[in-house]
Coordinates of C-alpha atoms (C1' of nucleotides) in Angstrom, one line a residue:
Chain A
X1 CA 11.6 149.6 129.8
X2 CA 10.7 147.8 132.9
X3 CA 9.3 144.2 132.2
X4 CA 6.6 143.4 134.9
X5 CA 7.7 139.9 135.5
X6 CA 5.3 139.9 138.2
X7 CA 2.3 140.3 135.9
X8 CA 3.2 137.2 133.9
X9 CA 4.2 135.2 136.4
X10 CA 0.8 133.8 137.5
X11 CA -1.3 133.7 134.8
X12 CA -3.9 130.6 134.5
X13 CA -3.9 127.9 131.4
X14 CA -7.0 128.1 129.6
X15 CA -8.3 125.3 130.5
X16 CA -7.5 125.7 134.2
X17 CA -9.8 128.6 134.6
X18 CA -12.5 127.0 132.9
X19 CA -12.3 124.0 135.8
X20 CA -12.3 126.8 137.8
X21 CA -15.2 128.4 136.7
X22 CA -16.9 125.5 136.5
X23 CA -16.2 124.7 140.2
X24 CA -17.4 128.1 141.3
X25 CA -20.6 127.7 139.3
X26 CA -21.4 124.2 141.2
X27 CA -20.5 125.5 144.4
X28 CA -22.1 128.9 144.3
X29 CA -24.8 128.5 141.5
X30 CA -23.4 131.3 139.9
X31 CA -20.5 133.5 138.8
X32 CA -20.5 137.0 137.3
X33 CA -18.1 138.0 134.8
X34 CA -16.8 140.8 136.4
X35 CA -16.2 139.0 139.6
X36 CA -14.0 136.2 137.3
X37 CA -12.3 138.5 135.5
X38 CA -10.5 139.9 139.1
X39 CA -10.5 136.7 140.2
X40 CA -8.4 135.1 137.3
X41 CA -7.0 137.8 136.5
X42 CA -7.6 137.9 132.6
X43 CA -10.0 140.4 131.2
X44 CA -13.5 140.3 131.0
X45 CA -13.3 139.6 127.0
X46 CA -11.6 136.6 128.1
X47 CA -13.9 135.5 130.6
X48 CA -16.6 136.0 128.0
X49 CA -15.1 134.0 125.5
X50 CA -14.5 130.8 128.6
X51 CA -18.2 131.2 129.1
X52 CA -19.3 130.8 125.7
X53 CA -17.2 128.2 125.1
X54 CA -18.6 126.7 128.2
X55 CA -22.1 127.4 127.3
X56 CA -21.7 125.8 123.9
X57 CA -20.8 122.8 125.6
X58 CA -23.5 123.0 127.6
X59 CA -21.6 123.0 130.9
X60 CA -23.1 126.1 132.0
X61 CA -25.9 128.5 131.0
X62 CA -24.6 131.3 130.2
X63 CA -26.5 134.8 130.7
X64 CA -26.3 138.5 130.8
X65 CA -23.7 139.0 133.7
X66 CA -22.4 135.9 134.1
X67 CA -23.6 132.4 134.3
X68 CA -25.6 129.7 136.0
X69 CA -25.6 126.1 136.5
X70 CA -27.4 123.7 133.8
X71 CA -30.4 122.8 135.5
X72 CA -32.0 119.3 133.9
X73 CA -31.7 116.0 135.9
X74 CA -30.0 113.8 134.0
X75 CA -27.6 113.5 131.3
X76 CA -26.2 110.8 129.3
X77 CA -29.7 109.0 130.5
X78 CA -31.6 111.9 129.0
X79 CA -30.0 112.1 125.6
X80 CA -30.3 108.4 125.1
X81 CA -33.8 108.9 125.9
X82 CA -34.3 111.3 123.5
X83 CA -32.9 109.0 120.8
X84 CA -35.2 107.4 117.8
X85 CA -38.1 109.4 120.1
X86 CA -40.4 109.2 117.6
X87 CA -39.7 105.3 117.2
X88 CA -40.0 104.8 120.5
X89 CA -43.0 106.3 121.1
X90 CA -44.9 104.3 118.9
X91 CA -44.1 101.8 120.4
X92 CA -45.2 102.9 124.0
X93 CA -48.5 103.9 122.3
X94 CA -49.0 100.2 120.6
X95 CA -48.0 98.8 124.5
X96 CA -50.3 101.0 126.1
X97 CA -53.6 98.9 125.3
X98 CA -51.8 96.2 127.1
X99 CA -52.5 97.7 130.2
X100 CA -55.9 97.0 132.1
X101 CA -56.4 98.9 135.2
X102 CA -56.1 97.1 138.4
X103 CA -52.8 95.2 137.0
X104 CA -50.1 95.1 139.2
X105 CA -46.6 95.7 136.6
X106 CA -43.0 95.7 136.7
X107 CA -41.0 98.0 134.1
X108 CA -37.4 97.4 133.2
X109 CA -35.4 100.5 133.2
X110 CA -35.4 100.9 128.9
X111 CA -35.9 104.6 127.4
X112 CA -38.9 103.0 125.7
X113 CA -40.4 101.9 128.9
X114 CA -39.7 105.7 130.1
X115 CA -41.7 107.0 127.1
X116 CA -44.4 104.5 128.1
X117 CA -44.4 105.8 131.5
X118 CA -44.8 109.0 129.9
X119 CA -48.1 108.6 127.9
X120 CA -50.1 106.4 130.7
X121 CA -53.4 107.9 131.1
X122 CA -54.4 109.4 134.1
X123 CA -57.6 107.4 134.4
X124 CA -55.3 104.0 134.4
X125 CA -55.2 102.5 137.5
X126 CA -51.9 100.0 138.1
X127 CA -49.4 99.0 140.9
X128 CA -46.1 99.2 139.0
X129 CA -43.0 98.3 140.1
X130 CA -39.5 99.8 138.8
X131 CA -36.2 99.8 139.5
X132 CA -35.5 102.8 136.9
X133 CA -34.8 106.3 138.7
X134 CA -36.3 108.1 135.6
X135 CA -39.2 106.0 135.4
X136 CA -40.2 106.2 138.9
X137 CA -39.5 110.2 138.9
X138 CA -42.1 110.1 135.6
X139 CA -44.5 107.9 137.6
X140 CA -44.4 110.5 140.3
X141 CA -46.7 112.9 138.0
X142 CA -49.3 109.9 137.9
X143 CA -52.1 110.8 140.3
X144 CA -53.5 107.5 140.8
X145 CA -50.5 104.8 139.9
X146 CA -49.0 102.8 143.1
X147 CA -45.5 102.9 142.8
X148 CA -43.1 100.6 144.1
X149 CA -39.0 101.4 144.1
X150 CA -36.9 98.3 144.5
X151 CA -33.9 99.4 145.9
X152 CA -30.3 98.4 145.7
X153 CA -27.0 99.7 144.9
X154 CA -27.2 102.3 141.7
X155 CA -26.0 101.5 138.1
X156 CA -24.9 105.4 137.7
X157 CA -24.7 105.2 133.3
X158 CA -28.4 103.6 133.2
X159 CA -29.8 104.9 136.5
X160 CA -31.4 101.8 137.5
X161 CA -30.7 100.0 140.6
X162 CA -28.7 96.6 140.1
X163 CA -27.2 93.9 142.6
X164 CA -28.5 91.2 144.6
X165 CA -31.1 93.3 146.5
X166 CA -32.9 93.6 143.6
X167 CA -33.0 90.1 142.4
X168 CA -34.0 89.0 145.7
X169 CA -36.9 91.6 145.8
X170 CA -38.1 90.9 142.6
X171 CA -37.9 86.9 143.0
X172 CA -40.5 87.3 145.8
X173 CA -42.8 89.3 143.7
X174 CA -45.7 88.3 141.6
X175 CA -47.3 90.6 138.8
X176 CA -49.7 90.3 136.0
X177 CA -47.1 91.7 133.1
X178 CA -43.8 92.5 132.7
X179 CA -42.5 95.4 130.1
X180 CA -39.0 94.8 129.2
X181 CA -36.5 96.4 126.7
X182 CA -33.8 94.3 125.4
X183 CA -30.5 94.6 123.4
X184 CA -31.3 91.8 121.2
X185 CA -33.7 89.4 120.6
X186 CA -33.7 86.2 118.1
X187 CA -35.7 83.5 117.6
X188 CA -33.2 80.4 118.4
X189 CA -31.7 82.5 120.4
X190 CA -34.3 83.9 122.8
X191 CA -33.9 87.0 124.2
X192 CA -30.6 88.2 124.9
X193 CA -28.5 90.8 126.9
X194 CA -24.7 92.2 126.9
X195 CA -25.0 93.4 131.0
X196 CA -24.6 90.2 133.0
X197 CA -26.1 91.7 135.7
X198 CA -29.1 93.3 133.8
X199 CA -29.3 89.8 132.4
X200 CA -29.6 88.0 135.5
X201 CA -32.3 90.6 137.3
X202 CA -34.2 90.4 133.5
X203 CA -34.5 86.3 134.4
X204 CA -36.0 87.4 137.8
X205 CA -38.8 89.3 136.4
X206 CA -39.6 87.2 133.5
X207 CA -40.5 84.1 136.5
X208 CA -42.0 86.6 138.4
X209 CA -44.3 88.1 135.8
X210 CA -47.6 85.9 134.6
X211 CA -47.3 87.7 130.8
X212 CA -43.9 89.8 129.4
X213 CA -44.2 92.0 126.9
X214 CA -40.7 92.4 125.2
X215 CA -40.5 96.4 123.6
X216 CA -38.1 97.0 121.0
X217 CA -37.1 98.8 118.3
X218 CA -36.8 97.5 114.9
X219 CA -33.0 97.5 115.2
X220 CA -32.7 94.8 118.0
X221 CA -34.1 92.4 116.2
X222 CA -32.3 89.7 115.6
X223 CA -29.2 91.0 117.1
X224 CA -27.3 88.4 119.5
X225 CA -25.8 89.4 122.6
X226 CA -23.5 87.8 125.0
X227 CA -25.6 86.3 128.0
X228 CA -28.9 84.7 127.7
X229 CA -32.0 85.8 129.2
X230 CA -34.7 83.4 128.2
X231 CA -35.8 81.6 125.4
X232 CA -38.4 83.0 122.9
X233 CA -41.1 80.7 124.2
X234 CA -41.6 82.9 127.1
X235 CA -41.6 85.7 125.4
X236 CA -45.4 86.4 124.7
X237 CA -45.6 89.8 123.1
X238 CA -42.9 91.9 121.6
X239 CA -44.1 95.9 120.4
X240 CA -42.2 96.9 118.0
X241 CA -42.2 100.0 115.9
X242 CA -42.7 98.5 112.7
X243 CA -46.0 96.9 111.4
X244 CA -46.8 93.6 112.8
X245 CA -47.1 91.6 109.4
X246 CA -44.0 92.4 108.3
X247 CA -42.3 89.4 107.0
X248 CA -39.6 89.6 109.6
X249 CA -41.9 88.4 112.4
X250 CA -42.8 85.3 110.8
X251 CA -40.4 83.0 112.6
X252 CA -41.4 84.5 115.7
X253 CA -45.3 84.3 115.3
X254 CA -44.7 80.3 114.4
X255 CA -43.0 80.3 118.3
X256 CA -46.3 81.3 119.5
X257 CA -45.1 85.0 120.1
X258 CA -47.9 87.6 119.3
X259 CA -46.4 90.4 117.8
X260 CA -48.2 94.4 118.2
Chain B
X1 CA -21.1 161.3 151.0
X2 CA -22.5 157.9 151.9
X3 CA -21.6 155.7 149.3
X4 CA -24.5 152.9 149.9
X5 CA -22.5 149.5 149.6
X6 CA -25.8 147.4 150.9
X7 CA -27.3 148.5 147.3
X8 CA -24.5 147.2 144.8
X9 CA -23.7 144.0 146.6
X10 CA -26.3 141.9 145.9
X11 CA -28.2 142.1 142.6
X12 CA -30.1 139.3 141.2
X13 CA -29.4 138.2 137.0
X14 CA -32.2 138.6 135.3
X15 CA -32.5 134.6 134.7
X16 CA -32.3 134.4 138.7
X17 CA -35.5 136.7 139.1
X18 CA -37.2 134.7 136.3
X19 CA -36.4 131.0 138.6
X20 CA -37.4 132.9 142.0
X21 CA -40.4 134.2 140.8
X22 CA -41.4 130.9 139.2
X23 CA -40.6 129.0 142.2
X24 CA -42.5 131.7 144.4
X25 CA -45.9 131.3 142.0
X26 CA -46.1 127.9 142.3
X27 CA -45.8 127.6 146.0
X28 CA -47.8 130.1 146.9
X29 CA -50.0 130.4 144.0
X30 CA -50.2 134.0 143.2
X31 CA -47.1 137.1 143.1
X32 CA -47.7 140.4 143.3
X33 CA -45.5 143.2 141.2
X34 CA -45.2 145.3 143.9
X35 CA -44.3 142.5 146.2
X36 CA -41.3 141.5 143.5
X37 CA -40.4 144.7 143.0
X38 CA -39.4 144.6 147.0
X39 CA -38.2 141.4 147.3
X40 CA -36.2 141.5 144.2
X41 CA -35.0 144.6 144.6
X42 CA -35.9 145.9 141.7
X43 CA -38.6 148.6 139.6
X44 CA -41.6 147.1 139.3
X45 CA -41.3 148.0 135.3
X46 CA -38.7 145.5 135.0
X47 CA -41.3 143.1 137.3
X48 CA -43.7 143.6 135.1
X49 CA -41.2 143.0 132.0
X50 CA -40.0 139.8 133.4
X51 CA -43.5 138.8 134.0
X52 CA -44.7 139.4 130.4
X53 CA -41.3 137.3 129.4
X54 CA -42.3 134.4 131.3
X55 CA -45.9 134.5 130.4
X56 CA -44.8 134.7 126.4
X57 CA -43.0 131.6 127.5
X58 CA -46.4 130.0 128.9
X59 CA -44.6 129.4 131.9
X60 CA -47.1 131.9 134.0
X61 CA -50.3 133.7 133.5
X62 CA -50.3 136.9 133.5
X63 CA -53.0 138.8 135.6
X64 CA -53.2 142.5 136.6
X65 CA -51.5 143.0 139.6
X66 CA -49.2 140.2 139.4
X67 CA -49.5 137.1 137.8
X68 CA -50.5 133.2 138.5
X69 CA -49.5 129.5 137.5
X70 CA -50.7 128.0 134.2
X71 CA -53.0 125.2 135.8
X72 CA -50.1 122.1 135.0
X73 CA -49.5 120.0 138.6
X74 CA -45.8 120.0 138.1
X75 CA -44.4 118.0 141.2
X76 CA -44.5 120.0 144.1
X77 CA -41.3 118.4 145.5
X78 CA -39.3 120.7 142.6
X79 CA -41.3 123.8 143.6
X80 CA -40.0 123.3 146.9
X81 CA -36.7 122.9 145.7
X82 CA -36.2 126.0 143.9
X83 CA -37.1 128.3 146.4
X84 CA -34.9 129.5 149.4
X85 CA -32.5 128.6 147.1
X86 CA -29.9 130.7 148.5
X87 CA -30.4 129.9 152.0
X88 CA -30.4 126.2 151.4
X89 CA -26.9 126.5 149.3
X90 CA -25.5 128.2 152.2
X91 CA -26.4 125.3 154.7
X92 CA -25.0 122.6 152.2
X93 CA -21.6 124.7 151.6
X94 CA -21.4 124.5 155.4
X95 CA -22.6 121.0 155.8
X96 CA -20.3 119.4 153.2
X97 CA -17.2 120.4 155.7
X98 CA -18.6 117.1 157.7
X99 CA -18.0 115.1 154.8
X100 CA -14.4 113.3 154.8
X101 CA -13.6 110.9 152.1
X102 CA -14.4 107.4 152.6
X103 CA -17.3 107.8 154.6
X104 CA -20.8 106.2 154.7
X105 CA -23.8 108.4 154.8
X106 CA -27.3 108.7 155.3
X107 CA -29.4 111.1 153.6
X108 CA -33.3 112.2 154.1
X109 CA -35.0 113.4 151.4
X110 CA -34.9 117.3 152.2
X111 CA -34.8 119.2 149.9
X112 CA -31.7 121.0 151.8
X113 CA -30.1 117.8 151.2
X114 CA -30.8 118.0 147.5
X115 CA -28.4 120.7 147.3
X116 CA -25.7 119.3 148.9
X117 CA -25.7 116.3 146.6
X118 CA -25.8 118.6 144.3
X119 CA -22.3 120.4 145.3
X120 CA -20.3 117.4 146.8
X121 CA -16.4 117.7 145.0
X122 CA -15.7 114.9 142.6
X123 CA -13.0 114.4 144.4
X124 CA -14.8 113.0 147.3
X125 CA -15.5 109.2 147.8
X126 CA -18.7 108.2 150.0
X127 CA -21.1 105.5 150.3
X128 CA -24.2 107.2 150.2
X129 CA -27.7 105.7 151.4
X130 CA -30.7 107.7 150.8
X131 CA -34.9 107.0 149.5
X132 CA -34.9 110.1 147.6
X133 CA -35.6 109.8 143.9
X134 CA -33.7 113.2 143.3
X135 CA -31.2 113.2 145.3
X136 CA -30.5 109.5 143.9
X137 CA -30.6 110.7 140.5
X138 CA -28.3 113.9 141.4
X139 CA -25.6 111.9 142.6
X140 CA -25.7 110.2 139.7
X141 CA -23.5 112.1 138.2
X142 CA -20.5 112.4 140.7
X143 CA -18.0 109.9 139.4
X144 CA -16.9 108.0 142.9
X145 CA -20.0 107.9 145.1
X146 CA -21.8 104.7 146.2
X147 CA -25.3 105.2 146.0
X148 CA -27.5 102.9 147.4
X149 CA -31.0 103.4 147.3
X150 CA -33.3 101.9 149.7
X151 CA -36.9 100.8 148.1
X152 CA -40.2 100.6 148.8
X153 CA -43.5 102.4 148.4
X154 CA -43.1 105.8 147.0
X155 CA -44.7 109.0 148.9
X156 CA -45.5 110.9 145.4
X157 CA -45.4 115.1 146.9
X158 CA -42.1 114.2 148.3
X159 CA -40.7 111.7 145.6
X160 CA -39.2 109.3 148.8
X161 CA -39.8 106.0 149.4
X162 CA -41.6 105.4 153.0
X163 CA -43.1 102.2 154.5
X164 CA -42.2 99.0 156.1
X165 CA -39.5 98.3 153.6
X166 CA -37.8 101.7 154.2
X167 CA -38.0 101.2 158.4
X168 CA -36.7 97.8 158.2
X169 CA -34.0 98.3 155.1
X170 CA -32.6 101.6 157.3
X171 CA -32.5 99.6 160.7
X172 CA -29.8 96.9 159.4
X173 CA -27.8 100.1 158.7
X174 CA -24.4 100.9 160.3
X175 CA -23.8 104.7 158.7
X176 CA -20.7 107.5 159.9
X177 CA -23.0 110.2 159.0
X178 CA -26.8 111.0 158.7
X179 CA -27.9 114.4 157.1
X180 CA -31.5 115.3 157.7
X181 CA -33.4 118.1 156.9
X182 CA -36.4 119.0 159.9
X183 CA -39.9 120.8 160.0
X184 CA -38.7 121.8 163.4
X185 CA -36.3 121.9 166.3
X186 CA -36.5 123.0 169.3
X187 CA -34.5 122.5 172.7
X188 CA -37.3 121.3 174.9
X189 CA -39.2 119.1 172.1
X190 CA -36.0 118.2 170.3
X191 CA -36.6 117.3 166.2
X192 CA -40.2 116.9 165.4
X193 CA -42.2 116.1 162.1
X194 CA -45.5 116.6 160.7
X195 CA -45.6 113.7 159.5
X196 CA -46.3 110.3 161.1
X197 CA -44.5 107.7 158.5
X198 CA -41.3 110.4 158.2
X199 CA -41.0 111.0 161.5
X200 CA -40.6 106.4 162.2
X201 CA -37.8 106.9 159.2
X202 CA -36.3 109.5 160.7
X203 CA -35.7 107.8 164.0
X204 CA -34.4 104.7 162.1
X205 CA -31.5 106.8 160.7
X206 CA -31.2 108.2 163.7
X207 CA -30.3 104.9 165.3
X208 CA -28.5 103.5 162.8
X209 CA -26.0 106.6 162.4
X210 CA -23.3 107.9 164.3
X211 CA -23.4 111.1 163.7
X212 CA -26.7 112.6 163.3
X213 CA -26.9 116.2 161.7
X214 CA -29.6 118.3 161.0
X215 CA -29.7 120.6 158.0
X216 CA -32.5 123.4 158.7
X217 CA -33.1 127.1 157.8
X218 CA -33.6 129.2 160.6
X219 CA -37.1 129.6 160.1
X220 CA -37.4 126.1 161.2
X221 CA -35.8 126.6 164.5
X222 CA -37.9 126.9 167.8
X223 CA -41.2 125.2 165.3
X224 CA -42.6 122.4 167.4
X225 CA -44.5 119.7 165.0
X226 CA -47.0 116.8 165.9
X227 CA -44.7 114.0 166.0
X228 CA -41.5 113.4 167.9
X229 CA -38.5 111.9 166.2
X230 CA -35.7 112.8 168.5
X231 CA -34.6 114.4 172.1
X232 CA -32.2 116.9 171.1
X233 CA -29.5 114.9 172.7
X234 CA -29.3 112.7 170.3
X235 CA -28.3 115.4 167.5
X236 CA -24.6 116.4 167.2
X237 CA -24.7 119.0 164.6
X238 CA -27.1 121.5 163.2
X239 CA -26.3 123.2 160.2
X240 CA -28.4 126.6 159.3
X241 CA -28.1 129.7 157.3
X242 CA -27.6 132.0 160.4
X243 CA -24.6 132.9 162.0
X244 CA -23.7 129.9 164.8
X245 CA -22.8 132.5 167.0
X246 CA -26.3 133.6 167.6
X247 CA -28.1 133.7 170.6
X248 CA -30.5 131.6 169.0
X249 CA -28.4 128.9 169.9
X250 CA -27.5 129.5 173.2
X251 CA -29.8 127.2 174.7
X252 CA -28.7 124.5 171.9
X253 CA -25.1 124.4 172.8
X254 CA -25.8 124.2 176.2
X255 CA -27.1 120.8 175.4
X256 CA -23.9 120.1 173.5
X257 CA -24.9 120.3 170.2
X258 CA -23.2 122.0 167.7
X259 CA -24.0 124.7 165.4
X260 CA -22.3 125.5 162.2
Chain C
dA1 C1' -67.8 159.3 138.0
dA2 C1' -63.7 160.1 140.5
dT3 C1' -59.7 158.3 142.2
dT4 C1' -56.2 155.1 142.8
dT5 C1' -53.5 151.2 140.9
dT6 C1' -51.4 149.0 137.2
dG7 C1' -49.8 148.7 132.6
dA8 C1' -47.6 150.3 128.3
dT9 C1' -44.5 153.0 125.7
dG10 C1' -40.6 155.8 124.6
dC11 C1' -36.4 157.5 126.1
dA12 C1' -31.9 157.7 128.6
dT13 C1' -28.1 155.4 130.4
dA14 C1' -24.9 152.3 132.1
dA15 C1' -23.3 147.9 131.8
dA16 C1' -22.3 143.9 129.1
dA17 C1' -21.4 141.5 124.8
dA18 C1' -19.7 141.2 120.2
dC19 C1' -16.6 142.3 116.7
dG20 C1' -12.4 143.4 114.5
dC21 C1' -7.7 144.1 115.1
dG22 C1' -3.1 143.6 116.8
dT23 C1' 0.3 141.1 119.4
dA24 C1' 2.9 137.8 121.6
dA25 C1' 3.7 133.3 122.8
dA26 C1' 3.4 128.4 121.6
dA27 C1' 3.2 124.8 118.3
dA28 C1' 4.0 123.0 114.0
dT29 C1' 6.6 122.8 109.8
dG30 C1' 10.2 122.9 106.6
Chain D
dC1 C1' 16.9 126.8 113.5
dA2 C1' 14.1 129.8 111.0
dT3 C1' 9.6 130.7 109.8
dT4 C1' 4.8 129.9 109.3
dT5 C1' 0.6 128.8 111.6
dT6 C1' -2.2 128.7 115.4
dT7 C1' -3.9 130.0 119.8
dA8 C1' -4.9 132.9 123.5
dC9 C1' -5.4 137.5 125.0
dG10 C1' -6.2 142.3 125.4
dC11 C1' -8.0 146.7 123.7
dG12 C1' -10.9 149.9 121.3
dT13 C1' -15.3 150.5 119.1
dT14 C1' -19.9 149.4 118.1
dT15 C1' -24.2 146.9 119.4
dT16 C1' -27.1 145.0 122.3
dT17 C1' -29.3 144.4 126.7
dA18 C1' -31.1 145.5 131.2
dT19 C1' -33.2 148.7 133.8
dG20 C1' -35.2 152.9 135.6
dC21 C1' -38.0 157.0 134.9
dA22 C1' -41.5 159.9 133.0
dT23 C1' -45.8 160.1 130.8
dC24 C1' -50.0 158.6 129.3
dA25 C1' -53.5 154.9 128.8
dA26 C1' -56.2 151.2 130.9
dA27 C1' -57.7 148.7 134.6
dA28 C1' -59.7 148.3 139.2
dT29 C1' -61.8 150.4 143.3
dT30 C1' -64.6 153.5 145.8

DNA sequence: AATTTTGATGCATAAAAACGCGTAAAAATG
DNA sequence: CATTTTTACGCGTTTTTATGCATCAAAATT
């Protein structure tokens, strides 16, 4: 019997075709599994079971035919967004009567912040400023909300711009409140941040804001983090998702901190 | 016989039909079955079956004859973006031969442009400049570009920054490579622009680049628009979805500029 | 009201997907 | 090194899906 050495000679790792396929997809916006099967030479079976695995992964959408490229935005952004939703969108709800029309605002670039940006009324007049990719694209939606971008080099895992452009064009700035997230916040320890650089442009808007409104879920609270953003005393709201009188914001309501 | 090869080489997935038709309704309002059926290439039973999927999706309304969008003012700039989908990923395949590694580039806000971020190889390394909220966030997720994102006041329809701020950031740039999309090009008028602010941008990346290189479908070629952003000199490349060899383009190369 | 356009429904068919099974190579195990 | 175990595939067979067509019902149009 005649062994087709030829046959076996070329035949493609698993994983090889799926890069493959995946390439194809991104170039071409979409593949047919007929098409792959000639292509890699395997049958279509096999091509199937690539694109489901694929799919599952949710690298690919994966359809009658063949396949097509996962259309949302972002990512890893996204899916944090999505986190403690619920938590975080009682929070943006509590912040919202914070906002007076006419105010001129700068948002940090925090999920909760995007939520916030999310539920602002249409009736709301603001000038808001942002250095958060997803919050700006949410803002976009806003028919009567002035938005301004502040540019600089992009921080790819948050999607907010960072660098010295942007503390030098928020230093010159000057805006009634300032919504922040934060990693931790404590009250000896004042408000606090593990991203030097997010640190450092968090400073900026804090002396460029007349009132900042710290947001944050339960969880941060009382966490410490590596570099220092400002003390508690210039803190003068924080929105949390948990009642106001609870017992755990007593320290922070001697400091003078109003808590919503 | 005549075996008809036009007929089996192109037929759309049922999920591409669904996006095109989507994309048509909400640029234009209003879709016809019958016009579908031609366009699509296929009965208008299975029109009218796609229809009633999408509408039991609430993503249309459902009329006789055709069908319409339900009311929501999604941002226009994704309508846009979605449609002449093809076209557009035929420019950007072409387009990213201009691209070598190590580069800096300038990108307008087309939405042309969009899909070339959209397909540049990870493999690629570029410092990329652009004031387009989705092209920004698209690059995002390549693992080696620079993005830098140039602030200021953002124009809502197109999701771009425009202004002062934009003119001035652009005119302290030094780029290899500008990619612009155009409302219109033509020999005797050279690039031209609806659009007063984009049109003082566009020369700005004009000067500041080395290279300038215009993305456009052919429908855009020979248009004339109210404001002028370039003699057609100054452009070394255009990039369309029609074969370069046509006599389209005689007059262009005559002028030296290139077509790919 | 008559006529023309659309829509819905059932049916036929071809293509694609899923499932189960067998096999052979690769990896793990004793 | 022998032998299990696992993994990756391919091949039939059965289901499911996508689509067109014919027919009849429901509109819109005249």
């Amino acid at each position: 019997m005649v062994v087709n050495i030829i046959n076996d000679v070329q035949r493609m790792l698993k994983e090889e075709r799926h890069q493959y396929i995946l390439a194809k997809i991104k170039l071409s916006r979409k593949v047919l599994s007929t098409d792959l099967s000639i292509e890699l030479k395997v049958s279509e079976d096999t091509i199937r079971r690539d694109l489901n695995e694929l799919s599952s992964k949710k690298l690919i959408k994966k359809v009658h035919g063949g396949a097509l490229p996962i259309d949302n935005l972002a990512s890893s952004y996204l899916e944090r967004s999505n986190f403690n939703l619920e938590e975080k969108n009682t929070i943006a709800k509590k912040a919202l009567s914070l906002i007076k029309d006419g105010q001129v605002i700068i948002m940090s670039g925090s999920t909760t912040n995007l939520q916030l940006a999310k539920i602002i009324p249409s009736d709301i007049n603001a000038t808001i400023y942002t250095y958060s990719l997803p919050i700006a694209l949410e803002l976009t939606k806003h028919p009567s909300i002035e938005i301004i971008f502040i540019g600089g080099k992009l921080y790819k895992p948050a999607q907010v711009t960072i660098g010295l452009d942007v503390v030098s064009s928020i230093s010159q700035l000057r805006t009634d409140l300032c919504f922040m997230g934060t990693e931790g916040i404590n009250v000896s320890s004042g408000m606090t941040e593990p991203n030097w650089e997010v640190s450092h442009i968090k400073k900026c808007m804090i002396s460029a804001s007349n009132k900042v409104i710290v947001l944050c879920t339960k969880n941060k609270i009382n966490k410490i983090k590596r570099y220092a953003v400002a003390p508690i005393h210039k803190i003068d709201t924080i929105v949390t998702n948990i009642n106001p009188t609870d017992s755990t914001f007593n320290d922070f309501k001697e400091k003078g901190v109003k808590i919503l």
